[in-house]
Structures are given as C-alpha cells and as structure tokens.
Amino acid sequence: MLTLLSAATFAKDTRPNILVILSDDAGYSDLGTFGGEIDTPNLDALAKGGMRFSQFYSNARCSPTRASLLTGVDAAHVGFGGGVVGDWSRELPFSAHRGRIAYEQPLISELLADNGYQTMMVGKWHLGGSYIKNDPEKLAPLWHKTHTAMELTQEEMELDYLALPPQRGFQKSFVFLGAQGNLFYTPKDNHPYYESNEKADLVFSNTYNMHCYAKSPAEKRQYSACHGKSEKAFYATDGMSDRAVDMLKAASQKPEPFFMYAAFRAPHKPLQAPQELVEKYLERYQDLQLLVDERYKGLIASGLFPEEATSQSAKQLLSSMSDEKRDELRLIGAVHAAMMEKIDENVGKMINELKASGEYDNTLILYFSDNGAAAHTDGLFNVPYRGVKALLWEGGARTHAIASWPGVIPADRISDNVVWVGDILPTLLEITQTPFPDKFHGSTPRKPDGRSVFTTLKGEKQSPPEAIFFNDKGQQSVVYQGRWKLLIEPGWYLQTLAKPGIAHELYDLSSDPGESNNLAKSHPELVEKLVAMCERWKAENSIVDYSNIIELKPKDPY
C-alpha cells in the first residue's frame, strides 16, 4: 500500500501547463501575422499553429488590464477603476481607484497554486504594493508627500507588502514593480528588480550598443544616459526572458503542471533597444505612408479587417504631418519596432525551452498586449483602428491576441468572437478544474465578471457578453452585444472638459470597426439606453468622478 501511495505521489499531473505572455503598449498590427512589417517569426509561427483573435479587448491601459487578467473581475473592484495605475506615488483614497491590488480578491496565481500548480512570474507587475514595512523610516516621508488624504498605518504598510507577487501566489518571481524605468542597466547602475522578496542579482553577460531615445527634458534626465554606450548590460526584455527559461526548465522536471505569467515591459517607454535593430527599422521606415498602406493590405488579406470598412486611423494623420514630425516619428517607430522584434526573439526562447523539455504539446500559450500602442506613436502602429492607449476608441482597447495549444486549439484559425481580458481567469479555472472559492482571505470575493471562453478556444462560435465596460480618466465606453459601441466624453480629459456639453459617439462595430460613422444622433433611444447602463455600472463599481480626482492630484491629467 505504501508503494502504491508513493507512486501516485510522483505521478505526472496531465493537466495543461499555462504560459501567459503580455506585451506592453504593442500596436494592433505590429505582428507579421497581423499585417505588420516588423519581423516577428516566432509569434507568427505560434499564430500559424493556433488561433488569432480579431476582437480581443483589453482595458485600454496598463494596470487595469493586468488587474482584470489576474482576477477576472472589472478592474474597479480591485482598485484600478478609471484608468488608475499601480504606481506608488499615484495611489488614491478611493476603493475603486486605490492603485493597489485588493487583498480580498483571489488572483489566478493563488487559485492555481492552491490546486497543485507551480506558479511563476517574470517582468512587469504594476499592481501596487511596496516594501515600506521593511524600512518605514526611510520611505514614510515619500509616502506622506504623495498620498493625499490618506493615513499611513501599520495595517497600510502590511497591505502594501501583501500586494506584491511573492505574497499573491507566485512561488517564484523576478519582477519590476513599477510602470517604467530604463530597460538597460549596467553593473554600476542601481536597479529596481526583485527576485522573490529580495533585491535581484542581475546577470550582465551580453554587450549592447544602446539606443536610448528621449525627447522631453524630463525624459532626457531619466532615460538618455545610456544612449550611445557600448558595454555589458542587462536589457530587460532579454534578462527577464532568460529567468523565465530557467524557471521553465526547472518546472518541467517536476510532476506538477506549471503556470507562468511573463509580462514584458516593451515596447513601453522609455524607448530603448539595441542600436543595430534601430538602424534596421530606420531604413525600413523611410516611407511611413507605405508602412500604413501595407498594414491595411495585410490585415484585409488575412481576414482580420473587412475590406469594405473605412478607418480614421494613421492613414489620415500622415497627410498633414510636417517633414520634421515625420523624421521624429520614423525614429520613434524604429525603436518601437526594434523592441517588438526583441520580444519576438525572446518568446522564441521560451517556446524552444518548452519543446526541448517535451512540455510544448501540453502547454496552453496566450499572448496579447495590455492595450494599443501609446500616444508617442501617433496611432501609427494601431492601424486600422482609431486612437491610442488610454483612449477608449478601438485603437486603445482592441489588441492583437494569439492562443496556441496543440491538439485542442485549431491551427491557423481566426476567431471573430468577442473576448475580454477578464475572460482569461474563468477560462483557466475551467481548463485546470480549479474551483472559485466562496471565501478568500476571510472575505467573500466577487465572482468573476468574465466568462469562460474555452468554447472559443476550441474553434466554436460563442455569443458575445451583453456588455463590456471601459472607464478611463473621465471617459466612459461600453461595447453592447458585441455590435454597438457607445463612447461618452472620449478623448483626453482636459480637452473634453474645455468643451460645453457631453459628447456621445455611437458606432456599429459589425459594419464600422474603424469607428468612422458616428450614429449617435440617428439612434437617440439606443444612446439613452446605453448611457443608463454606463451610469449603473459606474455606480456599482464606485467610480469617482474624475474632476474630484484631479483636485487631489492636479498633475494627473498630464
């Protein structure tokens, strides 16, 4: 009997491994398999062997997307409503805008760890938390300076600590806790990476010719010191991936399945990449109009964008752009593209490790971006969609996405089903046979707002959710029945604040995914209905009016 028990203990758990890969501020059409000109052979191959999503929605900004990804609930319920981000200095005294992941809501890492999975994370966290309890004398003055209308207590310091990855179910972690910082670090630089709860020892095994773009005086002070240098350095995209490969190698030697969350910091600002790659894309980007036109053609040819649809994206932007601005945008675009190619190269490293260990065929891989490309790209990389990160037009919220799982997900398939980032947690719970708890950390957690899309992954049709809501710094939007999209006060807050009245835009995404034809005036009853739905959602989610937030954080809109 003891022999049988021992054998059972070490038997291989055949549930699938899971690898979730997140890029940061990637454009919808950046990948070759999404019509782009950037060299992304590994992600293209992943798509060829799996499924691309034409209607995958993020939450249009870094931290809110990460919050819904890991919890399966609307971001406001865990402290990231209204476009709040997880930077320590930007936390707010409102539950929906706290800027720190709620301790009362389980993360997928915690649920899977409790159900026999090995859990690992590398990369960008950006969900709040700090080690202030380890050094309150040093950190408390900064806390008081940045945390308006809040009180620093022992409980607050403990909750900060409990918001960090090692305390939230990740058994192994190599992370950057904030939003942005240099991607290049040399041995003499102080760095912000943590391995579990300790300051990480970085590996400086590669020599880089560093291109570190900075435009504004503030950016130049923070991010341009590495520009033009050639020396041994840690480059975030390579360094985090090397740790991921090490973790995957170790995990594959154990009988338990594993969950890895790999969150790249690229191509988020600061724009930093190896010089050779930047030069490669500068040469390729001599004609920006050609770039845009070819992306359109590629998307249409692949079936990801309807040929008859129109668009208000970068196609119109370039026609009125000055030569000086074009040159600037070429350089920005070249560094962005170089950072994307580096992501692809490192995704390839992870896939190669899975294949070498024999785990690839039993691994579900999900790849997507946390939002569309950011404003410094002028929407160039979100073709064919309008808008950028943090704006609620499709270019900010709709992202490219890929899923691969040999033998389960059909190969070379495009799904037009509507999928939201909050659907990932309930999908993984179904696939891994993991229950959602009635009680968690002494509280009753919110049931997932997302739904399982395992049906979609298997290549079947799945009805859209009734509504997907978005809210970002005074803007509000809803996608209703997968077809109608209402935007309320779309655009940067200070711009909308300066205009009288409340702007409404209504689009029929089934025929107008490019959001070219505003139907608000011709469908007043539908607008009224969707406005009422948005108001109920804001009330349920405890969304605070943005005018109240900028009273506490006057510089926040900038």
Coordinates of C-alpha atoms in Angstrom, one line a residue:
M1 CA 0.0 0.0 0.0
L2 CA 2.8 2.4 0.8
T3 CA 4.4 1.7 -2.5
L4 CA 1.2 2.5 -4.4
L5 CA 0.8 5.8 -2.5
S6 CA 4.4 6.7 -3.2
A7 CA 4.0 6.0 -6.9
A8 CA 0.8 8.1 -7.0
T9 CA 2.5 11.0 -5.3
F10 CA 5.1 11.3 -8.1
A11 CA 2.7 10.5 -11.0
K12 CA 2.7 13.2 -13.7
D13 CA -0.3 15.6 -13.5
T14 CA -1.6 15.7 -17.0
R15 CA -3.4 19.0 -16.8
P16 CA -2.0 21.5 -19.2
N17 CA 0.8 23.9 -18.4
I18 CA -0.1 27.6 -19.0
L19 CA 2.1 30.4 -20.3
V20 CA 0.5 33.8 -20.4
I21 CA 2.7 36.4 -22.3
L22 CA 1.9 40.1 -22.2
S23 CA 3.5 42.8 -24.2
D24 CA 3.2 46.4 -23.1
D25 CA 1.9 49.1 -25.4
A26 CA 2.2 47.0 -28.6
G27 CA 0.1 48.1 -31.6
Y28 CA -2.7 46.1 -33.1
S29 CA -0.9 45.5 -36.4
D30 CA 2.6 45.2 -35.1
L31 CA 3.0 41.5 -35.7
G32 CA 3.6 40.0 -39.1
T33 CA 0.6 37.7 -38.7
F34 CA -1.5 40.8 -38.0
G35 CA -0.4 42.6 -41.2
G36 CA 2.7 44.3 -39.8
E37 CA 6.2 44.7 -41.3
I38 CA 8.1 44.0 -38.0
D39 CA 10.0 40.7 -38.1
T40 CA 8.1 38.5 -35.6
P41 CA 8.7 34.9 -36.9
N42 CA 8.2 33.2 -33.5
L43 CA 4.8 34.9 -32.8
D44 CA 3.8 34.4 -36.4
A45 CA 4.5 30.6 -36.1
L46 CA 2.6 30.5 -32.8
A47 CA -0.4 32.0 -34.6
K48 CA 0.0 29.6 -37.6
G49 CA -0.2 26.7 -35.2
G50 CA -3.1 28.2 -33.2
M51 CA -5.7 31.0 -33.2
R52 CA -5.7 34.7 -33.7
F53 CA -8.5 36.9 -32.2
S54 CA -9.8 39.8 -34.3
Q55 CA -11.9 41.2 -31.3
F56 CA -9.9 40.8 -28.2
Y57 CA -10.4 43.6 -25.7
S58 CA -8.0 44.9 -23.0
N59 CA -8.9 47.6 -20.5
A60 CA -7.1 50.2 -22.6
R61 CA -4.4 50.9 -20.0
C62 CA -1.5 49.0 -18.3
S63 CA -2.7 48.3 -14.7
P64 CA -6.4 48.0 -15.3
T65 CA -5.7 45.3 -17.9
R66 CA -3.4 43.4 -15.5
A67 CA -5.9 43.7 -12.7
S68 CA -8.7 42.1 -14.8
L69 CA -6.3 39.5 -16.2
L70 CA -5.3 38.2 -12.8
T71 CA -8.7 38.5 -11.1
G72 CA -11.3 38.0 -13.8
V73 CA -13.3 41.0 -12.5
D74 CA -13.9 44.6 -13.5
A75 CA -10.7 46.4 -12.6
A76 CA -12.5 48.9 -10.3
H77 CA -13.5 46.1 -7.9
V78 CA -9.8 45.5 -7.2
G79 CA -8.6 49.1 -7.1
F80 CA -7.9 50.0 -10.7
G81 CA -11.0 51.8 -12.0
G82 CA -10.9 55.0 -14.0
G83 CA -7.5 54.4 -15.6
V84 CA -5.7 54.2 -12.3
V85 CA -2.2 52.7 -12.5
G86 CA -0.2 50.9 -9.9
D87 CA 2.5 53.5 -9.2
W88 CA 3.1 54.0 -5.5
S89 CA 3.1 57.8 -5.8
R90 CA -0.3 57.9 -7.6
E91 CA -2.4 55.9 -5.2
L92 CA -5.7 57.4 -4.2
P93 CA -8.0 57.1 -1.2
F94 CA -11.0 55.7 -3.1
S95 CA -11.6 51.9 -3.2
A96 CA -12.2 51.8 -7.0
H97 CA -9.1 53.9 -7.7
R98 CA -6.8 52.7 -4.9
G99 CA -3.9 51.7 -7.2
R100 CA -3.1 48.6 -5.2
I101 CA -4.5 45.1 -5.9
A102 CA -7.2 44.2 -3.4
Y103 CA -6.2 41.5 -0.9
E104 CA -9.7 40.2 -0.7
Q105 CA -9.9 39.1 -4.3
P106 CA -8.1 35.9 -5.4
L107 CA -5.5 36.0 -8.2
I108 CA -5.2 33.2 -10.7
S109 CA -1.8 32.5 -9.3
E110 CA -3.2 31.9 -5.9
L111 CA -6.1 29.7 -7.1
L112 CA -3.8 27.6 -9.3
A113 CA -1.1 27.3 -6.6
D114 CA -3.8 26.0 -4.2
N115 CA -4.8 23.5 -6.9
G116 CA -1.4 21.9 -7.4
Y117 CA 0.2 24.2 -9.9
Q118 CA 3.7 25.5 -9.9
T119 CA 3.3 29.3 -10.3
M120 CA 5.9 31.7 -11.7
M121 CA 6.2 35.3 -12.8
V122 CA 8.7 37.4 -14.7
G123 CA 8.5 41.0 -15.8
K124 CA 6.3 44.0 -15.0
W125 CA 3.9 43.9 -12.0
H126 CA 2.4 47.4 -11.9
L127 CA -0.3 46.5 -9.5
G128 CA 0.9 48.4 -6.5
G129 CA 2.5 47.4 -3.2
S130 CA 5.8 48.2 -1.6
Y131 CA 8.4 47.1 1.0
I132 CA 7.7 50.2 3.1
K133 CA 7.2 48.0 6.2
N134 CA 10.8 46.9 5.9
D135 CA 12.1 50.5 6.1
P136 CA 9.4 52.9 7.2
E137 CA 11.8 55.5 8.5
K138 CA 13.3 56.0 5.0
L139 CA 10.1 55.5 2.9
A140 CA 7.4 57.2 5.1
P141 CA 8.3 60.8 4.2
L142 CA 7.8 60.0 0.5
W143 CA 4.6 58.2 1.3
H144 CA 3.2 61.3 3.1
K145 CA 4.3 63.5 0.3
T146 CA 2.4 61.5 -2.4
H147 CA -0.6 60.0 -0.6
T148 CA -3.1 62.9 -0.3
A149 CA -5.9 62.5 2.2
M150 CA -4.6 59.1 3.4
E151 CA -3.2 57.8 6.7
L152 CA -0.1 55.6 7.0
T153 CA -0.8 52.9 9.5
Q154 CA 0.8 49.6 10.3
E155 CA -2.1 47.9 8.5
E156 CA -1.4 50.0 5.4
M157 CA 2.2 49.0 5.4
E158 CA 1.3 45.4 5.8
L159 CA -1.3 45.6 2.9
D160 CA 1.4 47.1 0.7
Y161 CA 3.6 44.1 1.4
L162 CA 0.7 41.7 0.8
A163 CA 0.1 43.2 -2.6
L164 CA 3.4 42.0 -4.0
P165 CA 3.8 39.0 -6.3
P166 CA 5.5 36.6 -3.7
Q167 CA 2.6 37.2 -1.3
R168 CA 0.0 36.8 -4.1
G169 CA 0.6 33.2 -5.1
F170 CA 3.7 33.4 -7.2
Q171 CA 6.1 30.8 -5.8
K172 CA 8.9 32.1 -8.0
S173 CA 9.1 35.7 -9.3
F174 CA 11.6 38.0 -11.0
V175 CA 9.8 41.4 -11.3
F176 CA 10.0 45.1 -11.9
L177 CA 7.3 46.5 -9.6
G178 CA 6.5 49.9 -11.3
A179 CA 5.5 51.3 -14.6
Q180 CA 8.6 52.4 -16.4
G181 CA 12.3 52.8 -16.0
N182 CA 15.4 52.1 -18.0
L183 CA 15.5 48.8 -19.9
F184 CA 19.3 48.9 -20.0
Y185 CA 21.2 48.6 -16.7
T186 CA 25.0 48.3 -16.4
P187 CA 26.8 46.8 -13.4
K188 CA 27.3 50.2 -11.8
D189 CA 23.6 51.2 -12.0
N190 CA 21.2 50.9 -9.1
H191 CA 18.3 48.7 -10.4
P192 CA 14.7 48.1 -9.3
Y193 CA 14.3 44.3 -9.9
Y194 CA 13.3 41.8 -7.2
E195 CA 13.8 38.1 -7.0
S196 CA 11.0 36.9 -4.7
N197 CA 11.2 39.4 -1.8
E198 CA 14.9 40.2 -2.2
K199 CA 16.8 42.6 -4.5
A200 CA 17.7 40.6 -7.5
D201 CA 21.2 39.9 -8.7
L202 CA 21.2 40.9 -12.4
V203 CA 23.3 39.0 -15.0
F204 CA 25.5 41.1 -17.3
S205 CA 26.5 38.6 -19.9
N206 CA 25.8 40.5 -23.1
T207 CA 27.4 43.5 -24.6
Y208 CA 24.9 46.0 -26.2
N209 CA 25.2 49.1 -28.4
M210 CA 22.5 51.1 -26.7
H211 CA 20.0 53.4 -28.3
C212 CA 18.1 55.3 -25.6
Y213 CA 15.6 57.7 -27.2
A214 CA 14.3 60.6 -25.1
K215 CA 12.5 63.7 -26.2
S216 CA 11.4 65.9 -23.3
P217 CA 13.9 67.4 -20.8
A218 CA 12.5 65.2 -18.0
E219 CA 12.9 62.1 -20.2
K220 CA 16.4 63.0 -21.1
R221 CA 17.3 63.4 -17.4
Q222 CA 15.9 60.0 -16.6
Y223 CA 16.5 57.9 -19.6
S224 CA 19.1 59.2 -22.0
A225 CA 22.3 58.4 -20.0
C226 CA 22.7 55.1 -21.7
H227 CA 22.4 56.4 -25.2
G228 CA 25.3 55.7 -27.5
K229 CA 27.1 53.5 -24.9
S230 CA 28.5 50.1 -25.8
E231 CA 29.2 47.8 -22.8
K232 CA 28.0 44.8 -20.9
A233 CA 24.5 45.4 -19.7
F234 CA 21.2 43.9 -18.5
Y235 CA 18.5 44.5 -21.1
A236 CA 15.0 44.0 -19.6
T237 CA 13.5 42.0 -22.5
D238 CA 16.4 39.6 -22.7
G239 CA 17.1 39.4 -18.9
M240 CA 13.5 38.6 -17.8
S241 CA 13.2 36.0 -20.6
D242 CA 16.4 34.3 -19.5
R243 CA 15.0 34.0 -16.0
A244 CA 11.7 32.7 -17.5
V245 CA 13.6 30.0 -19.4
D246 CA 15.5 29.0 -16.2
M247 CA 12.2 28.7 -14.3
L248 CA 10.5 26.8 -17.1
K249 CA 13.4 24.3 -17.3
A250 CA 13.2 23.7 -13.5
A251 CA 9.4 23.4 -13.5
S252 CA 9.4 20.8 -16.3
Q253 CA 11.5 18.5 -14.2
K254 CA 8.7 18.3 -11.6
P255 CA 5.4 16.2 -11.9
E256 CA 3.1 19.2 -11.2
P257 CA 1.9 21.4 -14.1
F258 CA 3.0 25.0 -14.2
F259 CA 1.6 28.4 -14.7
M260 CA 3.9 31.2 -15.9
Y261 CA 3.0 34.9 -16.3
A262 CA 5.6 36.6 -18.5
A263 CA 4.9 40.4 -18.6
F264 CA 7.3 42.2 -20.9
R265 CA 8.0 45.9 -20.4
A266 CA 8.4 46.5 -24.1
P267 CA 7.6 48.4 -26.2
H268 CA 6.5 50.8 -23.4
K269 CA 8.5 54.0 -22.9
P270 CA 11.4 54.7 -22.4
L271 CA 12.2 53.7 -26.0
Q272 CA 15.4 51.7 -25.6
A273 CA 16.8 49.0 -27.9
P274 CA 20.0 47.7 -29.5
Q275 CA 21.3 50.2 -32.0
E276 CA 21.6 47.6 -34.8
L277 CA 17.9 46.9 -34.7
V278 CA 17.0 50.5 -34.6
E279 CA 19.1 51.2 -37.7
K280 CA 17.4 48.2 -39.4
Y281 CA 14.0 49.7 -39.0
L282 CA 15.0 53.3 -39.7
E283 CA 16.0 52.1 -43.1
R284 CA 12.7 50.2 -43.4
Y285 CA 10.6 53.2 -42.3
Q286 CA 11.7 55.7 -45.0
D287 CA 8.1 55.8 -46.3
L288 CA 5.7 55.9 -43.4
Q289 CA 2.7 56.1 -45.8
L290 CA 3.8 52.9 -47.4
L291 CA 4.0 51.2 -44.0
V292 CA 0.4 52.2 -43.2
D293 CA -0.9 51.1 -46.6
E294 CA 0.9 47.8 -46.3
R295 CA -0.6 47.1 -42.9
Y296 CA -4.0 47.7 -44.2
K297 CA -3.5 45.3 -47.1
G298 CA -2.0 42.7 -44.8
L299 CA -5.0 42.9 -42.4
I300 CA -7.5 42.7 -45.1
A301 CA -5.7 39.8 -46.9
S302 CA -5.6 37.8 -43.6
G303 CA -9.3 38.3 -42.9
L304 CA -8.7 40.4 -39.7
F305 CA -10.3 43.6 -41.1
P306 CA -13.2 43.9 -43.6
E307 CA -12.2 45.3 -47.0
E308 CA -15.3 47.4 -47.2
A309 CA -14.8 49.1 -43.8
T310 CA -13.3 52.6 -43.5
S311 CA -11.0 53.9 -40.9
Q312 CA -9.9 57.2 -39.3
S313 CA -6.5 55.9 -38.1
A314 CA -3.0 57.0 -39.1
K315 CA -3.9 56.9 -42.8
Q316 CA -5.3 60.4 -42.5
L317 CA -2.7 61.6 -39.9
L318 CA 0.2 61.3 -42.2
S319 CA -1.2 63.5 -44.9
S320 CA -0.9 66.7 -42.8
M321 CA 2.3 65.9 -41.0
S322 CA 5.4 68.1 -41.3
D323 CA 8.7 66.8 -42.5
E324 CA 10.2 67.4 -39.1
K325 CA 7.4 65.4 -37.4
R326 CA 7.8 62.6 -39.9
D327 CA 11.5 62.3 -39.1
E328 CA 10.8 62.2 -35.4
L329 CA 8.1 59.6 -35.9
R330 CA 10.4 57.4 -38.1
L331 CA 12.9 57.3 -35.2
I332 CA 10.2 56.6 -32.6
G333 CA 8.8 53.9 -34.9
A334 CA 12.2 52.3 -35.5
V335 CA 12.9 52.0 -31.7
H336 CA 9.3 50.7 -31.1
A337 CA 9.8 48.1 -33.9
A338 CA 13.2 47.1 -32.6
M339 CA 11.7 46.5 -29.1
M340 CA 8.9 44.4 -30.7
E341 CA 11.4 42.2 -32.6
K342 CA 13.3 41.7 -29.3
I343 CA 10.0 40.5 -27.7
D344 CA 9.5 38.0 -30.5
E345 CA 13.1 36.7 -30.2
N346 CA 12.6 36.1 -26.5
V347 CA 9.2 34.4 -27.0
G348 CA 11.1 32.1 -29.2
K349 CA 13.5 31.3 -26.4
M350 CA 10.6 30.3 -24.1
I351 CA 8.9 28.2 -26.9
N352 CA 12.2 26.4 -27.6
E353 CA 12.6 25.5 -23.9
L354 CA 9.1 24.1 -23.9
K355 CA 9.8 22.0 -26.9
A356 CA 13.2 20.9 -25.6
S357 CA 11.6 19.7 -22.3
G358 CA 8.8 17.9 -24.1
E359 CA 6.2 20.3 -22.5
Y360 CA 5.1 22.2 -25.6
D361 CA 2.3 19.9 -26.7
N362 CA 0.7 20.1 -23.3
T363 CA 1.0 23.9 -22.9
L364 CA -1.7 26.5 -23.5
I365 CA 0.1 29.7 -24.6
L366 CA -1.8 33.0 -24.6
Y367 CA -0.1 36.1 -26.0
F368 CA -1.6 39.6 -26.2
S369 CA -0.9 43.3 -25.4
D370 CA -2.1 45.2 -22.4
N371 CA -3.5 47.9 -24.7
G372 CA -2.8 49.6 -28.0
A373 CA 0.3 51.5 -28.9
A374 CA 0.8 54.7 -26.9
A375 CA 0.4 58.3 -27.9
H376 CA 4.0 58.9 -28.8
T377 CA 3.4 56.7 -31.9
D378 CA 0.6 58.9 -33.1
G379 CA -1.6 55.8 -33.7
L380 CA 0.8 54.7 -36.5
F381 CA 1.0 51.1 -35.1
N382 CA -2.7 50.7 -34.2
V383 CA -3.7 50.6 -37.9
P384 CA -6.5 50.1 -38.8
Y385 CA -8.0 51.3 -35.6
R386 CA -8.5 54.8 -34.3
G387 CA -6.9 56.1 -31.1
V388 CA -4.1 55.1 -28.8
K389 CA -3.5 53.6 -25.3
A390 CA -5.7 55.3 -22.6
L391 CA -8.3 56.4 -25.1
L392 CA -11.3 54.3 -25.5
W393 CA -11.6 54.1 -29.2
E394 CA -10.7 50.7 -30.6
G395 CA -7.1 51.6 -31.1
G396 CA -6.7 51.9 -27.3
A397 CA -8.8 48.9 -26.2
R398 CA -8.7 46.3 -29.0
T399 CA -5.4 44.4 -29.2
H400 CA -3.8 41.6 -31.2
A401 CA -4.0 38.3 -29.4
I402 CA -2.9 34.7 -30.1
A403 CA -3.7 31.4 -28.4
S404 CA -1.9 28.1 -29.0
W405 CA -2.5 24.6 -27.6
P406 CA -1.6 21.7 -29.9
G407 CA -4.4 19.3 -30.4
V408 CA -7.0 21.4 -28.7
I409 CA -7.0 24.9 -30.4
P410 CA -7.4 24.5 -34.2
A411 CA -4.4 25.5 -36.2
D412 CA -4.3 28.6 -38.4
R413 CA -7.7 29.8 -37.3
I414 CA -9.1 33.4 -36.8
S415 CA -11.8 33.8 -34.2
D416 CA -14.2 36.8 -34.6
N417 CA -15.8 36.0 -31.2
V418 CA -15.6 38.9 -28.7
V419 CA -13.1 38.1 -25.9
W420 CA -12.3 40.3 -23.0
V421 CA -9.1 40.1 -20.8
G422 CA -11.3 39.3 -17.8
D423 CA -12.4 36.1 -19.5
I424 CA -9.0 34.6 -19.1
L425 CA -9.3 33.7 -15.4
P426 CA -12.6 31.8 -15.6
T427 CA -11.3 30.1 -18.8
L428 CA -8.2 28.9 -16.9
L429 CA -10.3 27.7 -14.0
E430 CA -12.4 25.6 -16.3
I431 CA -9.4 24.1 -18.1
T432 CA -7.5 23.3 -14.9
Q433 CA -10.5 22.1 -12.9
T434 CA -9.9 24.7 -10.3
P435 CA -12.9 25.9 -8.1
F436 CA -13.5 29.5 -7.3
P437 CA -13.7 29.9 -3.5
D438 CA -16.7 31.1 -1.5
K439 CA -14.3 32.6 1.0
F440 CA -10.9 34.1 0.5
H441 CA -8.6 35.8 3.0
G442 CA -11.5 36.0 5.4
S443 CA -13.9 37.7 2.9
T444 CA -16.4 36.8 0.3
P445 CA -14.8 37.5 -3.1
R446 CA -16.6 38.9 -6.1
K447 CA -17.5 36.2 -8.6
P448 CA -15.7 36.7 -12.0
D449 CA -17.3 39.3 -14.2
G450 CA -15.7 37.5 -17.2
R451 CA -16.9 34.2 -18.6
S452 CA -15.0 31.1 -19.8
V453 CA -14.2 31.2 -23.5
F454 CA -12.9 27.6 -23.7
T455 CA -15.7 27.2 -26.3
T456 CA -14.0 29.9 -28.4
L457 CA -10.5 28.3 -27.9
K458 CA -11.9 25.0 -29.3
G459 CA -12.9 26.9 -32.5
E460 CA -16.6 27.1 -31.9
K461 CA -18.9 30.2 -32.1
Q462 CA -19.7 31.8 -28.8
S463 CA -22.2 34.6 -28.3
P464 CA -20.7 37.9 -27.1
P465 CA -21.2 39.1 -23.5
E466 CA -24.1 41.5 -23.1
A467 CA -21.7 44.4 -22.3
I468 CA -18.1 45.2 -21.8
F469 CA -17.5 48.4 -19.9
F470 CA -14.4 50.7 -20.0
N471 CA -13.6 53.8 -18.0
D472 CA -10.5 55.9 -18.1
K473 CA -9.9 59.3 -16.6
G474 CA -13.3 60.8 -17.3
Q475 CA -14.1 58.8 -20.4
Q476 CA -16.7 56.1 -20.4
S477 CA -17.5 53.4 -23.0
V478 CA -19.5 50.2 -23.5
V479 CA -19.5 47.5 -26.2
Y480 CA -23.1 46.2 -26.2
Q481 CA -23.9 42.8 -27.6
G482 CA -20.6 42.8 -29.4
R483 CA -22.0 45.2 -32.0
W484 CA -22.9 48.6 -30.6
K485 CA -20.2 50.8 -29.0
L486 CA -21.1 54.0 -27.2
L487 CA -18.4 56.4 -26.1
I488 CA -19.1 59.2 -23.6
E489 CA -16.7 62.1 -23.5
P490 CA -14.0 60.2 -25.5
G491 CA -10.5 61.8 -25.6
W492 CA -8.1 63.4 -23.2
Y493 CA -9.9 64.7 -20.1
L494 CA -8.7 68.3 -20.3
Q495 CA -9.8 68.5 -23.9
T496 CA -13.3 67.3 -23.2
L497 CA -13.6 69.5 -20.1
A498 CA -12.9 72.6 -22.2
K499 CA -15.9 71.8 -24.4
P500 CA -19.5 72.5 -23.4
G501 CA -22.0 69.6 -23.1
I502 CA -21.3 65.9 -23.1
A503 CA -20.0 64.3 -26.3
H504 CA -21.5 60.9 -27.4
E505 CA -20.3 58.7 -30.1
L506 CA -22.1 55.6 -31.2
Y507 CA -20.7 53.0 -33.7
D508 CA -22.0 49.8 -35.3
L509 CA -18.8 47.7 -35.0
S510 CA -20.3 45.0 -37.2
S511 CA -20.0 47.3 -40.2
D512 CA -17.8 50.1 -38.9
P513 CA -15.0 48.7 -36.8
G514 CA -12.9 51.7 -37.8
E515 CA -15.3 54.0 -35.9
S516 CA -15.8 56.3 -38.9
N517 CA -19.5 56.9 -38.8
N518 CA -21.0 58.4 -35.6
L519 CA -24.6 57.2 -35.3
A520 CA -25.4 58.9 -32.0
K521 CA -27.8 61.4 -33.5
S522 CA -29.7 58.9 -35.6
H523 CA -30.2 56.4 -32.7
P524 CA -31.1 58.6 -29.7
E525 CA -33.1 55.9 -27.8
L526 CA -30.1 53.4 -28.0
V527 CA -27.8 56.1 -26.8
E528 CA -30.1 56.8 -23.9
K529 CA -30.3 53.1 -23.0
L530 CA -26.5 52.7 -23.1
V531 CA -25.9 55.8 -21.1
A532 CA -28.1 54.5 -18.4
M533 CA -26.2 51.2 -18.4
C534 CA -23.0 53.0 -18.1
E535 CA -24.3 55.1 -15.2
R536 CA -25.4 51.9 -13.4
W537 CA -22.1 50.3 -14.0
K538 CA -20.2 53.4 -12.7
A539 CA -22.4 53.3 -9.5
E540 CA -21.9 49.6 -9.0
N541 CA -18.1 50.0 -9.4
S542 CA -17.9 53.1 -7.2
I543 CA -16.2 55.1 -9.9
V544 CA -15.4 58.6 -8.6
D545 CA -15.9 61.5 -11.0
Y546 CA -12.5 62.4 -12.5
S547 CA -12.9 66.1 -11.6
N548 CA -12.7 65.0 -7.9
I549 CA -9.5 63.0 -8.6
I550 CA -7.6 65.9 -10.2
E551 CA -8.4 68.0 -7.2
L552 CA -6.3 65.6 -5.2
K553 CA -3.8 65.0 -8.0
P554 CA -3.6 68.2 -10.1
K555 CA -0.8 66.9 -12.3
D556 CA -2.6 63.6 -13.0
P557 CA -4.1 64.6 -16.4
Y558 CA -0.6 65.4 -17.7

